[in-house]
PDB file of C-alpha atoms and ligand atoms in Angstrom:
ATOM      1  CA  MET A  74       0.000   0.000   0.000  1.00 68.00           C
ATOM      2  CA  GLU A  75       1.329   3.416  -0.949  1.00 80.00           C
ATOM      3  CA  ARG A  76       2.175   5.670   1.987  1.00 87.00           C
ATOM      4  CA  ILE A  77       3.438   9.187   2.455  1.00 91.00           C
ATOM      5  CA  PRO A  78       6.735   9.255   4.389  1.00 92.00           C
ATOM      6  CA  ILE A  79       6.834  10.988   7.763  1.00 96.00           C
ATOM      7  CA  LEU A  80      10.184  12.462   8.809  1.00 96.00           C
ATOM      8  CA  LYS A  81      11.107  12.987  12.440  1.00 96.00           C
ATOM      9  CA  MET A  82      13.026  16.196  13.127  1.00 92.00           C
ATOM     10  CA  GLY A  83      13.618  16.543  16.835  1.00 92.00           C
ATOM     11  CA  ASP A  84      10.304  17.348  18.461  1.00 93.00           C
ATOM     12  CA  PHE A  85       8.617  17.850  15.117  1.00 95.00           C
ATOM     13  CA  LEU A  86       7.363  15.686  12.325  1.00 96.00           C
ATOM     14  CA  LEU A  87       7.702  16.747   8.713  1.00 96.00           C
ATOM     15  CA  VAL A  88       5.436  15.466   5.991  1.00 96.00           C
ATOM     16  CA  THR A  89       6.007  16.503   2.404  1.00 94.00           C
ATOM     17  CA  ILE A  90       3.137  15.590   0.153  1.00 92.00           C
ATOM     18  CA  GLN A  91       4.582  15.125  -3.326  1.00 87.00           C
ATOM     19  CA  VAL A  92       1.655  13.471  -5.027  1.00 83.00           C
ATOM     20  CA  ASP A  93      -1.974  14.336  -5.523  1.00 78.00           C
ATOM     21  CA  LEU A  94      -3.858  12.783  -2.676  1.00 79.00           C
ATOM     22  CA  TYR A  95      -6.541  10.223  -3.158  1.00 79.00           C
ATOM     23  CA  ASP A  96      -8.785   9.080  -0.373  1.00 81.00           C
ATOM     24  CA  GLN A  97      -6.962   5.974   0.831  1.00 84.00           C
ATOM     25  CA  LEU A  98      -3.622   7.753   0.809  1.00 87.00           C
ATOM     26  CA  ALA A  99      -5.030  10.653   2.811  1.00 88.00           C
ATOM     27  CA  GLU A 100      -6.641   8.310   5.312  1.00 88.00           C
ATOM     28  CA  ASN A 101      -3.393   6.359   5.728  1.00 92.00           C
ATOM     29  CA  LEU A 102      -1.555   9.609   6.334  1.00 94.00           C
ATOM     30  CA  GLU A 103      -4.024  10.577   9.023  1.00 93.00           C
ATOM     31  CA  SER A 104      -3.615   7.326  10.953  1.00 94.00           C
ATOM     32  CA  ASP A 105       0.171   7.128  10.381  1.00 95.00           C
ATOM     33  CA  LEU A 106       0.603  10.655  11.705  1.00 95.00           C
ATOM     34  CA  ILE A 107      -1.430   9.999  14.818  1.00 94.00           C
ATOM     35  CA  ASN A 108       0.611   6.850  15.505  1.00 95.00           C
ATOM     36  CA  THR A 109       3.896   8.647  14.919  1.00 97.00           C
ATOM     37  CA  ILE A 110       2.993  11.596  17.149  1.00 96.00           C
ATOM     38  CA  ASN A 111       2.124   9.102  19.826  1.00 95.00           C
ATOM     39  CA  LYS A 112       5.324   7.084  19.399  1.00 96.00           C
ATOM     40  CA  HIS A 113       7.716  10.051  19.542  1.00 96.00           C
ATOM     41  CA  ASN A 114       5.686  12.379  21.712  1.00 95.00           C
ATOM     42  CA  SER A 115       6.032  14.948  18.964  1.00 96.00           C
ATOM     43  CA  ARG A 116       5.060  18.532  19.705  1.00 94.00           C
ATOM     44  CA  GLY A 117       4.516  19.750  16.195  1.00 95.00           C
ATOM     45  CA  VAL A 118       3.569  18.562  12.725  1.00 96.00           C
ATOM     46  CA  LEU A 119       4.569  20.378   9.565  1.00 96.00           C
ATOM     47  CA  ILE A 120       2.702  19.403   6.431  1.00 96.00           C
ATOM     48  CA  ASP A 121       4.208  20.739   3.219  1.00 96.00           C
ATOM     49  CA  ILE A 122       1.542  20.831   0.518  1.00 95.00           C
ATOM     50  CA  SER A 123       3.388  23.031  -1.963  1.00 94.00           C
ATOM     51  CA  ALA A 124       3.329  20.218  -4.539  1.00 93.00           C
ATOM     52  CA  VAL A 125      -0.389  19.540  -4.113  1.00 93.00           C
ATOM     53  CA  SER A 126      -2.391  20.962  -6.992  1.00 92.00           C
ATOM     54  CA  ILE A 127      -5.870  20.180  -5.760  1.00 92.00           C
ATOM     55  CA  ILE A 128      -7.589  19.851  -2.396  1.00 92.00           C
ATOM     56  CA  ASP A 129     -11.255  18.950  -2.366  1.00 91.00           C
ATOM     57  CA  SER A 130     -13.625  18.747   0.590  1.00 89.00           C
ATOM     58  CA  PHE A 131     -12.521  15.244   1.537  1.00 87.00           C
ATOM     59  CA  MET A 132      -8.812  16.064   1.650  1.00 88.00           C
ATOM     60  CA  GLY A 133      -9.545  19.360   3.364  1.00 89.00           C
ATOM     61  CA  ARG A 134     -11.435  17.486   6.011  1.00 88.00           C
ATOM     62  CA  ILE A 135      -8.524  15.081   6.510  1.00 89.00           C
ATOM     63  CA  LEU A 136      -6.174  18.031   7.074  1.00 91.00           C
ATOM     64  CA  GLY A 137      -8.627  19.417   9.596  1.00 91.00           C
ATOM     65  CA  ASN A 138      -8.920  16.037  11.325  1.00 91.00           C
ATOM     66  CA  ILE A 139      -5.146  15.739  11.568  1.00 93.00           C
ATOM     67  CA  ALA A 140      -4.937  19.163  13.201  1.00 93.00           C
ATOM     68  CA  VAL A 141      -7.682  18.309  15.705  1.00 93.00           C
ATOM     69  CA  MET A 142      -6.248  14.899  16.598  1.00 93.00           C
ATOM     70  CA  ALA A 143      -2.735  16.315  16.911  1.00 93.00           C
ATOM     71  CA  LYS A 144      -4.002  19.050  19.207  1.00 92.00           C
ATOM     72  CA  ILE A 145      -5.620  16.480  21.461  1.00 93.00           C
ATOM     73  CA  MET A 146      -2.202  14.845  21.687  1.00 93.00           C
ATOM     74  CA  ASP A 147      -0.657  18.226  22.490  1.00 93.00           C
ATOM     75  CA  ALA A 148       0.952  18.750  19.104  1.00 94.00           C
ATOM     76  CA  GLN A 149       0.440  21.738  16.804  1.00 93.00           C
ATOM     77  CA  THR A 150      -0.112  21.332  13.088  1.00 94.00           C
ATOM     78  CA  VAL A 151       1.054  23.831  10.516  1.00 95.00           C
ATOM     79  CA  VAL A 152       0.252  23.442   6.845  1.00 95.00           C
ATOM     80  CA  VAL A 153       2.804  25.135   4.607  1.00 96.00           C
ATOM     81  CA  GLY A 154       3.009  26.194   0.991  1.00 95.00           C
ATOM     82  CA  MET A 155      -0.611  26.031  -0.107  1.00 94.00           C
ATOM     83  CA  GLN A 156      -0.754  27.136  -3.748  1.00 94.00           C
ATOM     84  CA  PRO A 157      -2.765  30.337  -4.237  1.00 94.00           C
ATOM     85  CA  ALA A 158      -5.130  28.656  -6.724  1.00 96.00           C
ATOM     86  CA  VAL A 159      -5.832  25.923  -4.170  1.00 95.00           C
ATOM     87  CA  ALA A 160      -6.506  28.464  -1.413  1.00 94.00           C
ATOM     88  CA  ILE A 161      -8.904  30.485  -3.596  1.00 95.00           C
ATOM     89  CA  THR A 162     -10.710  27.341  -4.745  1.00 96.00           C
ATOM     90  CA  LEU A 163     -11.174  26.105  -1.164  1.00 94.00           C
ATOM     91  CA  VAL A 164     -12.799  29.385  -0.176  1.00 93.00           C
ATOM     92  CA  GLU A 165     -15.170  29.265  -3.140  1.00 95.00           C
ATOM     93  CA  LEU A 166     -15.991  25.652  -2.425  1.00 95.00           C
ATOM     94  CA  GLY A 167     -16.981  26.793   1.056  1.00 93.00           C
ATOM     95  CA  LEU A 168     -14.422  24.876   3.048  1.00 89.00           C
ATOM     96  CA  SER A 169     -12.818  26.902   5.784  1.00 83.00           C
ATOM     97  CA  LEU A 170      -9.923  25.011   7.262  1.00 82.00           C
ATOM     98  CA  ASN A 171     -10.808  25.935  10.812  1.00 74.00           C
ATOM     99  CA  GLY A 172      -8.061  25.154  13.260  1.00 74.00           C
ATOM    100  CA  VAL A 173      -5.505  24.577  10.530  1.00 85.00           C
ATOM    101  CA  ILE A 174      -2.679  27.073  10.827  1.00 89.00           C
ATOM    102  CA  SER A 175      -0.845  27.891   7.657  1.00 91.00           C
ATOM    103  CA  ALA A 176       2.512  29.368   6.782  1.00 93.00           C
ATOM    104  CA  LEU A 177       4.160  30.385   3.534  1.00 92.00           C
ATOM    105  CA  ASN A 178       6.986  27.851   3.556  1.00 93.00           C
ATOM    106  CA  VAL A 179       8.683  25.180   5.665  1.00 91.00           C
ATOM    107  CA  GLU A 180      11.086  27.637   7.268  1.00 93.00           C
ATOM    108  CA  LYS A 181       8.317  30.006   8.350  1.00 94.00           C
ATOM    109  CA  GLY A 182       6.278  27.020   9.475  1.00 94.00           C
ATOM    110  CA  MET A 183       9.163  25.848  11.670  1.00 92.00           C
ATOM    111  CA  ASP A 184       9.462  29.308  13.206  1.00 93.00           C
ATOM    112  CA  LEU A 185       5.778  29.286  13.907  1.00 92.00           C
ATOM    113  CA  LEU A 186       5.911  25.877  15.595  1.00 91.00           C
ATOM    114  CA  ARG A 187       8.909  26.894  17.707  1.00 90.00           C
ATOM    115  CA  ALA A 188       7.221  30.111  18.723  1.00 89.00           C
ATOM    116  CA  LYS A 189       4.157  28.146  19.741  1.00 83.00           C
ATOM    117  CA  MET A 190       6.176  25.635  21.741  1.00 78.00           C
ATOM    118  CA  TYR A 191       8.285  28.108  23.625  1.00 75.00           C
ATOM    119  CA  ASN A 192       5.789  30.922  24.085  1.00 70.00           C
ATOM    120  CA  GLY A 193       2.932  28.666  24.970  1.00 58.00           C
ATOM    121  CA  ASP A 194      -0.301  28.576  23.070  1.00 53.00           C
ATOM    122  CA  ASN A 195      -1.969  31.578  21.468  1.00 50.00           C
ATOM    123  CA  GLU A 196       0.817  34.018  22.217  1.00 44.00           C
ATOM    124  CA  GLY A 197       2.954  36.139  19.980  1.00 42.00           C
ATOM    125  CA  GLN A 198       1.860  37.898  16.860  1.00 44.00           C
ATOM    126  CA  ILE A 199       2.547  35.250  14.207  1.00 46.00           C
ATOM    127  CA  ASP A 200      -0.220  32.902  15.225  1.00 45.00           C
ATOM    128  CA  ASP A 201      -3.134  35.260  14.988  1.00 45.00           C
ATOM    129  CA  ASN A 202      -4.909  33.000  12.505  1.00 49.00           C
ATOM    130  CA  ASP A 203      -4.992  30.231  15.057  1.00 46.00           C
ATOM    131  CA  ASP A 204      -8.429  30.532  16.561  1.00 47.00           C
ATOM    132  CA  GLU A 205     -11.590  29.714  14.672  1.00 43.00           C
TER     133      GLU A 205
ATOM    134  CA  MET B 185     -24.985  26.938 -29.326  1.00 92.00           C
ATOM    135  CA  ILE B 186     -22.368  24.697 -27.810  1.00 95.00           C
ATOM    136  CA  THR B 187     -20.428  22.384 -30.083  1.00 97.00           C
ATOM    137  CA  THR B 188     -18.125  19.560 -29.080  1.00 96.00           C
ATOM    138  CA  THR B 189     -14.681  19.462 -30.647  1.00 96.00           C
ATOM    139  CA  ASN B 190     -13.236  16.520 -28.748  1.00 95.00           C
ATOM    140  CA  LYS B 191     -14.747  13.900 -26.502  1.00 97.00           C
ATOM    141  CA  GLU B 192     -13.977  10.835 -24.437  1.00 98.00           C
ATOM    142  CA  GLU B 193     -15.549   8.673 -21.805  1.00 98.00           C
ATOM    143  CA  ILE B 194     -13.983   7.406 -18.599  1.00 98.00           C
ATOM    144  CA  ALA B 195     -15.430   4.571 -16.524  1.00 98.00           C
ATOM    145  CA  ILE B 196     -15.425   5.145 -12.765  1.00 98.00           C
ATOM    146  CA  ILE B 197     -15.777   1.938 -10.831  1.00 97.00           C
ATOM    147  CA  LYS B 198     -13.338   2.282  -7.975  1.00 95.00           C
ATOM    148  CA  GLU B 199     -11.453   4.951  -6.052  1.00 90.00           C
ATOM    149  CA  GLN B 200      -8.313   4.269  -8.109  1.00 89.00           C
ATOM    150  CA  ASP B 201     -10.108   5.577 -11.198  1.00 94.00           C
ATOM    151  CA  VAL B 202     -10.358   9.051  -9.688  1.00 93.00           C
ATOM    152  CA  VAL B 203      -6.767  10.302 -10.025  1.00 90.00           C
ATOM    153  CA  PRO B 204      -6.434   9.359 -13.733  1.00 94.00           C
ATOM    154  CA  MET B 205      -9.809  11.047 -14.356  1.00 96.00           C
ATOM    155  CA  ARG B 206      -8.624  14.222 -12.625  1.00 96.00           C
ATOM    156  CA  ASN B 207      -5.464  14.185 -14.730  1.00 95.00           C
ATOM    157  CA  ARG B 208      -7.473  13.770 -17.913  1.00 97.00           C
ATOM    158  CA  VAL B 209      -9.634  16.743 -16.950  1.00 98.00           C
ATOM    159  CA  ARG B 210      -6.470  18.741 -16.391  1.00 97.00           C
ATOM    160  CA  ASP B 211      -5.224  17.756 -19.882  1.00 98.00           C
ATOM    161  CA  TYR B 212      -8.437  19.152 -21.369  1.00 98.00           C
ATOM    162  CA  GLY B 213      -8.152  22.339 -19.318  1.00 98.00           C
ATOM    163  CA  VAL B 214      -4.595  22.835 -20.512  1.00 98.00           C
ATOM    164  CA  LYS B 215      -5.635  22.120 -24.091  1.00 97.00           C
ATOM    165  CA  VAL B 216      -8.254  24.866 -24.141  1.00 98.00           C
ATOM    166  CA  GLY B 217      -5.771  27.243 -22.538  1.00 97.00           C
ATOM    167  CA  MET B 218      -7.320  27.594 -19.079  1.00 98.00           C
ATOM    168  CA  SER B 219      -5.478  29.467 -16.355  1.00 97.00           C
ATOM    169  CA  ILE B 220      -4.127  27.457 -13.420  1.00 97.00           C
ATOM    170  CA  LEU B 221      -6.874  28.918 -11.240  1.00 98.00           C
ATOM    171  CA  ASN B 222      -9.667  27.845 -13.592  1.00 98.00           C
ATOM    172  CA  GLN B 223      -8.062  24.418 -14.009  1.00 98.00           C
ATOM    173  CA  THR B 224      -7.915  24.064 -10.230  1.00 97.00           C
ATOM    174  CA  LYS B 225     -11.576  25.043  -9.860  1.00 98.00           C
ATOM    175  CA  LEU B 226     -12.615  22.611 -12.594  1.00 98.00           C
ATOM    176  CA  ILE B 227     -10.583  19.702 -11.223  1.00 98.00           C
ATOM    177  CA  THR B 228     -11.810  20.345  -7.690  1.00 97.00           C
ATOM    178  CA  ALA B 229     -15.417  20.381  -8.939  1.00 98.00           C
ATOM    179  CA  ALA B 230     -14.751  17.141 -10.833  1.00 98.00           C
ATOM    180  CA  SER B 231     -13.260  15.602  -7.714  1.00 96.00           C
ATOM    181  CA  GLU B 232     -16.377  16.431  -5.667  1.00 96.00           C
ATOM    182  CA  LEU B 233     -18.781  15.097  -8.289  1.00 98.00           C
ATOM    183  CA  VAL B 234     -16.854  11.907  -8.910  1.00 97.00           C
ATOM    184  CA  ARG B 235     -16.806  11.255  -5.182  1.00 95.00           C
ATOM    185  CA  ASN B 236     -20.607  11.596  -5.079  1.00 96.00           C
ATOM    186  CA  LEU B 237     -20.871   9.324  -8.103  1.00 98.00           C
ATOM    187  CA  LEU B 238     -18.848   6.635  -6.317  1.00 96.00           C
ATOM    188  CA  LYS B 239     -20.253   7.126  -2.834  1.00 95.00           C
ATOM    189  CA  TYR B 240     -23.947   7.587  -3.576  1.00 97.00           C
ATOM    190  CA  GLY B 241     -24.302   6.439  -7.182  1.00 97.00           C
ATOM    191  CA  GLY B 242     -22.315   3.224  -6.873  1.00 97.00           C
ATOM    192  CA  GLY B 243     -19.977   4.225  -9.710  1.00 97.00           C
ATOM    193  CA  GLY B 244     -20.657   5.230 -13.281  1.00 98.00           C
ATOM    194  CA  ARG B 245     -18.931   7.159 -16.017  1.00 98.00           C
ATOM    195  CA  VAL B 246     -17.647  10.595 -16.841  1.00 98.00           C
ATOM    196  CA  ILE B 247     -17.826  12.170 -20.285  1.00 98.00           C
ATOM    197  CA  VAL B 248     -15.097  14.726 -20.863  1.00 98.00           C
ATOM    198  CA  GLU B 249     -15.589  17.167 -23.737  1.00 98.00           C
ATOM    199  CA  GLU B 250     -13.756  20.065 -25.229  1.00 98.00           C
ATOM    200  CA  VAL B 251     -16.483  22.512 -26.227  1.00 98.00           C
ATOM    201  CA  THR B 252     -16.877  25.910 -27.814  1.00 98.00           C
ATOM    202  CA  ASN B 253     -19.714  28.430 -27.875  1.00 96.00           C
ATOM    203  CA  GLY B 254     -18.159  30.466 -30.679  1.00 94.00           C
ATOM    204  CA  ARG B 255     -16.682  33.062 -28.340  1.00 94.00           C
ATOM    205  CA  ASP B 256     -14.941  30.906 -25.791  1.00 96.00           C
ATOM    206  CA  LYS B 257     -13.559  27.403 -25.444  1.00 98.00           C
ATOM    207  CA  GLY B 258     -14.259  25.304 -22.397  1.00 98.00           C
ATOM    208  CA  VAL B 259     -14.482  21.877 -20.823  1.00 98.00           C
ATOM    209  CA  ARG B 260     -17.784  20.112 -20.254  1.00 98.00           C
ATOM    210  CA  LEU B 261     -17.971  17.201 -17.832  1.00 98.00           C
ATOM    211  CA  THR B 262     -20.939  14.889 -17.474  1.00 98.00           C
ATOM    212  CA  PHE B 263     -21.156  12.541 -14.488  1.00 98.00           C
ATOM    213  CA  ILE B 264     -23.579   9.687 -15.031  1.00 98.00           C
ATOM    214  CA  ASP B 265     -24.571   7.066 -12.487  1.00 98.00           C
ATOM    215  CA  ASN B 266     -27.357   4.515 -12.259  1.00 97.00           C
ATOM    216  CA  GLY B 267     -27.712   4.839  -8.518  1.00 98.00           C
ATOM    217  CA  PRO B 268     -30.813   5.461  -6.392  1.00 98.00           C
ATOM    218  CA  GLY B 269     -31.206   9.114  -7.430  1.00 98.00           C
ATOM    219  CA  ILE B 270     -31.498  12.139  -5.163  1.00 97.00           C
ATOM    220  CA  VAL B 271     -34.682  12.335  -3.102  1.00 94.00           C
ATOM    221  CA  ASN B 272     -34.783  16.121  -2.804  1.00 95.00           C
ATOM    222  CA  ILE B 273     -32.544  18.074  -5.164  1.00 96.00           C
ATOM    223  CA  GLU B 274     -33.407  21.408  -3.605  1.00 96.00           C
ATOM    224  CA  LEU B 275     -32.164  20.159  -0.237  1.00 96.00           C
ATOM    225  CA  ALA B 276     -29.146  18.426  -1.769  1.00 97.00           C
ATOM    226  CA  MET B 277     -28.076  21.732  -3.351  1.00 97.00           C
ATOM    227  CA  LYS B 278     -28.031  23.486   0.032  1.00 96.00           C
ATOM    228  CA  ASP B 279     -24.761  24.128   1.824  1.00 94.00           C
ATOM    229  CA  GLY B 280     -24.473  21.751   4.747  1.00 92.00           C
ATOM    230  CA  TYR B 281     -27.044  19.177   3.641  1.00 94.00           C
ATOM    231  CA  SER B 282     -25.694  15.643   3.653  1.00 93.00           C
ATOM    232  CA  THR B 283     -27.148  12.175   4.011  1.00 92.00           C
ATOM    233  CA  GLY B 284     -23.608  10.821   4.224  1.00 88.00           C
ATOM    234  CA  LYS B 285     -22.612  12.455   7.537  1.00 83.00           C
ATOM    235  CA  SER B 286     -20.342  14.730   5.569  1.00 85.00           C
ATOM    236  CA  LEU B 287     -20.059  18.494   5.160  1.00 86.00           C
ATOM    237  CA  GLY B 288     -22.649  18.764   2.411  1.00 91.00           C
ATOM    238  CA  LEU B 289     -20.424  21.055   0.388  1.00 92.00           C
ATOM    239  CA  GLY B 290     -19.955  18.985  -2.759  1.00 94.00           C
ATOM    240  CA  LEU B 291     -22.955  20.019  -4.854  1.00 97.00           C
ATOM    241  CA  PRO B 292     -23.385  23.678  -3.810  1.00 97.00           C
ATOM    242  CA  GLY B 293     -19.616  24.202  -3.766  1.00 96.00           C
ATOM    243  CA  THR B 294     -19.215  22.675  -7.207  1.00 97.00           C
ATOM    244  CA  LYS B 295     -21.898  24.984  -8.572  1.00 98.00           C
ATOM    245  CA  ARG B 296     -19.903  27.969  -7.297  1.00 97.00           C
ATOM    246  CA  LEU B 297     -16.709  26.726  -8.938  1.00 98.00           C
ATOM    247  CA  VAL B 298     -18.025  26.331 -12.485  1.00 98.00           C
ATOM    248  CA  ASN B 299     -19.890  28.472 -15.034  1.00 98.00           C
ATOM    249  CA  GLU B 300     -22.708  26.111 -15.864  1.00 98.00           C
ATOM    250  CA  PHE B 301     -24.245  23.469 -13.654  1.00 98.00           C
ATOM    251  CA  ASP B 302     -27.109  21.141 -14.390  1.00 98.00           C
ATOM    252  CA  ILE B 303     -28.422  18.224 -12.371  1.00 98.00           C
ATOM    253  CA  LYS B 304     -31.005  15.649 -13.376  1.00 98.00           C
ATOM    254  CA  THR B 305     -32.091  12.806 -11.196  1.00 98.00           C
ATOM    255  CA  GLU B 306     -34.739  10.130 -11.237  1.00 97.00           C
ATOM    256  CA  MET B 307     -35.506   7.846  -8.345  1.00 96.00           C
ATOM    257  CA  GLY B 308     -34.276   4.325  -9.027  1.00 96.00           C
ATOM    258  CA  VAL B 309     -32.776   5.361 -12.352  1.00 97.00           C
ATOM    259  CA  GLY B 310     -29.802   7.521 -11.502  1.00 98.00           C
ATOM    260  CA  THR B 311     -28.277  10.952 -11.472  1.00 98.00           C
ATOM    261  CA  THR B 312     -26.573  12.996 -14.173  1.00 98.00           C
ATOM    262  CA  VAL B 313     -24.631  16.137 -13.357  1.00 98.00           C
ATOM    263  CA  THR B 314     -23.262  18.328 -16.152  1.00 98.00           C
ATOM    264  CA  ILE B 315     -20.837  21.194 -15.620  1.00 98.00           C
ATOM    265  CA  ILE B 316     -19.008  23.578 -17.935  1.00 98.00           C
ATOM    266  CA  LYS B 317     -16.007  25.676 -17.126  1.00 98.00           C
ATOM    267  CA  TRP B 318     -15.157  28.231 -19.813  1.00 98.00           C
ATOM    268  CA  LYS B 319     -11.583  29.154 -20.483  1.00 97.00           C
ATOM    269  CA  ASN B 320     -12.242  32.750 -19.511  1.00 94.00           C
ATOM    270  CA  GLY B 321     -15.138  32.015 -17.189  1.00 86.00           C
TER     271      GLY B 321
HETATM  272  N1  LIG C   8     -24.901  10.868  -7.447  1.00 92.53           N
HETATM  273  C1  LIG C   8     -25.721  10.918  -6.384  1.00 92.53           C
HETATM  274  N2  LIG C   8     -26.666   9.936  -6.206  1.00 92.53           N
HETATM  275  C2  LIG C   8     -27.494   9.964  -5.136  1.00 92.53           C
HETATM  276  N3  LIG C   8     -27.470  10.911  -4.176  1.00 92.53           N
HETATM  277  C3  LIG C   8     -26.567  11.898  -4.292  1.00 92.53           C
HETATM  278  C4  LIG C   8     -25.647  11.958  -5.388  1.00 92.53           C
HETATM  279  N4  LIG C   8     -24.874  13.068  -5.236  1.00 92.53           N
HETATM  280  C5  LIG C   8     -25.288  13.671  -4.113  1.00 92.53           C
HETATM  281  N5  LIG C   8     -26.301  12.982  -3.523  1.00 92.53           N
HETATM  282  C6  LIG C   8     -27.046  13.367  -2.307  1.00 92.53           C
HETATM  283  O1  LIG C   8     -26.927  14.765  -2.131  1.00 92.53           O
HETATM  284  C7  LIG C   8     -26.380  15.055  -0.855  1.00 92.53           C
HETATM  285  C8  LIG C   8     -25.521  16.287  -0.953  1.00 92.53           C
HETATM  286  O2  LIG C   8     -24.349  16.036  -1.749  1.00 92.53           O
HETATM  287  P1  LIG C   8     -23.049  16.903  -1.491  1.00 92.53           P
HETATM  288  O3  LIG C   8     -21.977  16.420  -2.390  1.00 92.53           O
HETATM  289  O4  LIG C   8     -23.428  18.339  -1.574  1.00 92.53           O
HETATM  290  O5  LIG C   8     -22.698  16.599   0.010  1.00 92.53           O
HETATM  291  P2  LIG C   8     -22.026  15.294   0.663  1.00 92.53           P
HETATM  292  O6  LIG C   8     -21.465  14.424  -0.409  1.00 92.53           O
HETATM  293  O7  LIG C   8     -23.028  14.686   1.560  1.00 92.53           O
HETATM  294  O8  LIG C   8     -20.872  15.934   1.505  1.00 92.53           O
HETATM  295  P3  LIG C   8     -19.431  16.442   0.958  1.00 92.53           P
HETATM  296  O9  LIG C   8     -19.507  16.467  -0.535  1.00 92.53           O
HETATM  297  O10 LIG C   8     -19.261  17.804   1.549  1.00 92.53           O
HETATM  298  O11 LIG C   8     -18.460  15.446   1.484  1.00 92.53           O
HETATM  299  C9  LIG C   8     -25.628  13.801  -0.458  1.00 92.53           C
HETATM  300  O12 LIG C   8     -25.509  13.681   0.940  1.00 92.53           O
HETATM  301  C10 LIG C   8     -26.520  12.716  -1.060  1.00 92.53           C
HETATM  302  O13 LIG C   8     -27.622  12.458  -0.226  1.00 92.53           O
HETATM  303 MG1  LIG C   9     -20.226  15.150  -1.927  1.00 92.53          MG
END
C-alpha cells in the first residue's frame, strides 16, 4: 500500500506531500501521523503541501482532522506552501480550514511551531490566525 | 450553441479511477488554454462530483468534452450514475445538507466553482450532473 513518508526532526514531524492525494492515501496519512505523534511524543507537525495541486472537501477534512487529533495529543499542526489557486478554490468551495494554521513555507512554518512551543499557546503575533 | 470538438468517456468503478480522471480533466483544461486557477476550480469540482458518483451512485462514467460556444472554449464534464437518485434536489443543493454524515459542500460548492451546472435525477434510475467551465469564465 502506498504511503506518504513521515520524517522525524527533533520534536517535530515533517510530511512533504509530493503526489496528488486520493482518499486511501489521505486516510493512511491521518492514521500514520497519529501513531507517529504518539510514538515520539512529537510537539509539532509540519505538512508541506506546496506540490499539491488540488484539495477537495474530503482532503480538506482530513487536514482538519489531523490538526484536531494532533491538538488532542498536544501537538500543533502547521500546513505550509498552499498554492494560491488551491486556497482560492477552497474558499469558493466553502471549506474553511478551521483550526488549521498555515505558513508560507517550511522555514516560516518551523518558526511558527517553535514560537508556539516556547511561548505557549496563542501568544505572539505570528499565530493570529490560530483561533476559529 | 455549444459544439463539441473533442470527446472521451472514462469509466469510474473504484477509487483508483479518480486520479487518472482528474489528470485527464487537467489535460483538457490545458488544451483549451485555461489558467491554473480555472483548471484548479474545474478539477476540484470534478473531484467532488466523482466522489458523489462513487459514494452515492455506486460508480458510473464521466464524459469529458472540449467545447466551444463560438466566443470561448471550455471543458464540459458529465457525471452519469445509475444509482438510487437524489430524493430532494433542492435540499441536496443546500450548503451543509448531507445524508452521508459529511459536510454537504460537494454540490453547492461545485456549482460555485463552475460556469454552468445542471443536475437531473430520477428515483431508481440515476443521477446525471453536467458542468461547464469556460476558459475565460
Ligand atoms: N450521485 C448521487 N446519487 C445519489 N445521491 C446523491 C448523489 N450526489 C449527491 N447525492 C445526495 O446529495 C447530498 C448532498 O451532496 P453533497 O456532495 O453536496 O454533500 P455530501 O457528499 O453529503 O458531503 P461532501 O460532498 O461535503 O463530502 C448527499 O448527501 C446525497 O444524499
Ligand atoms: Mg459530496
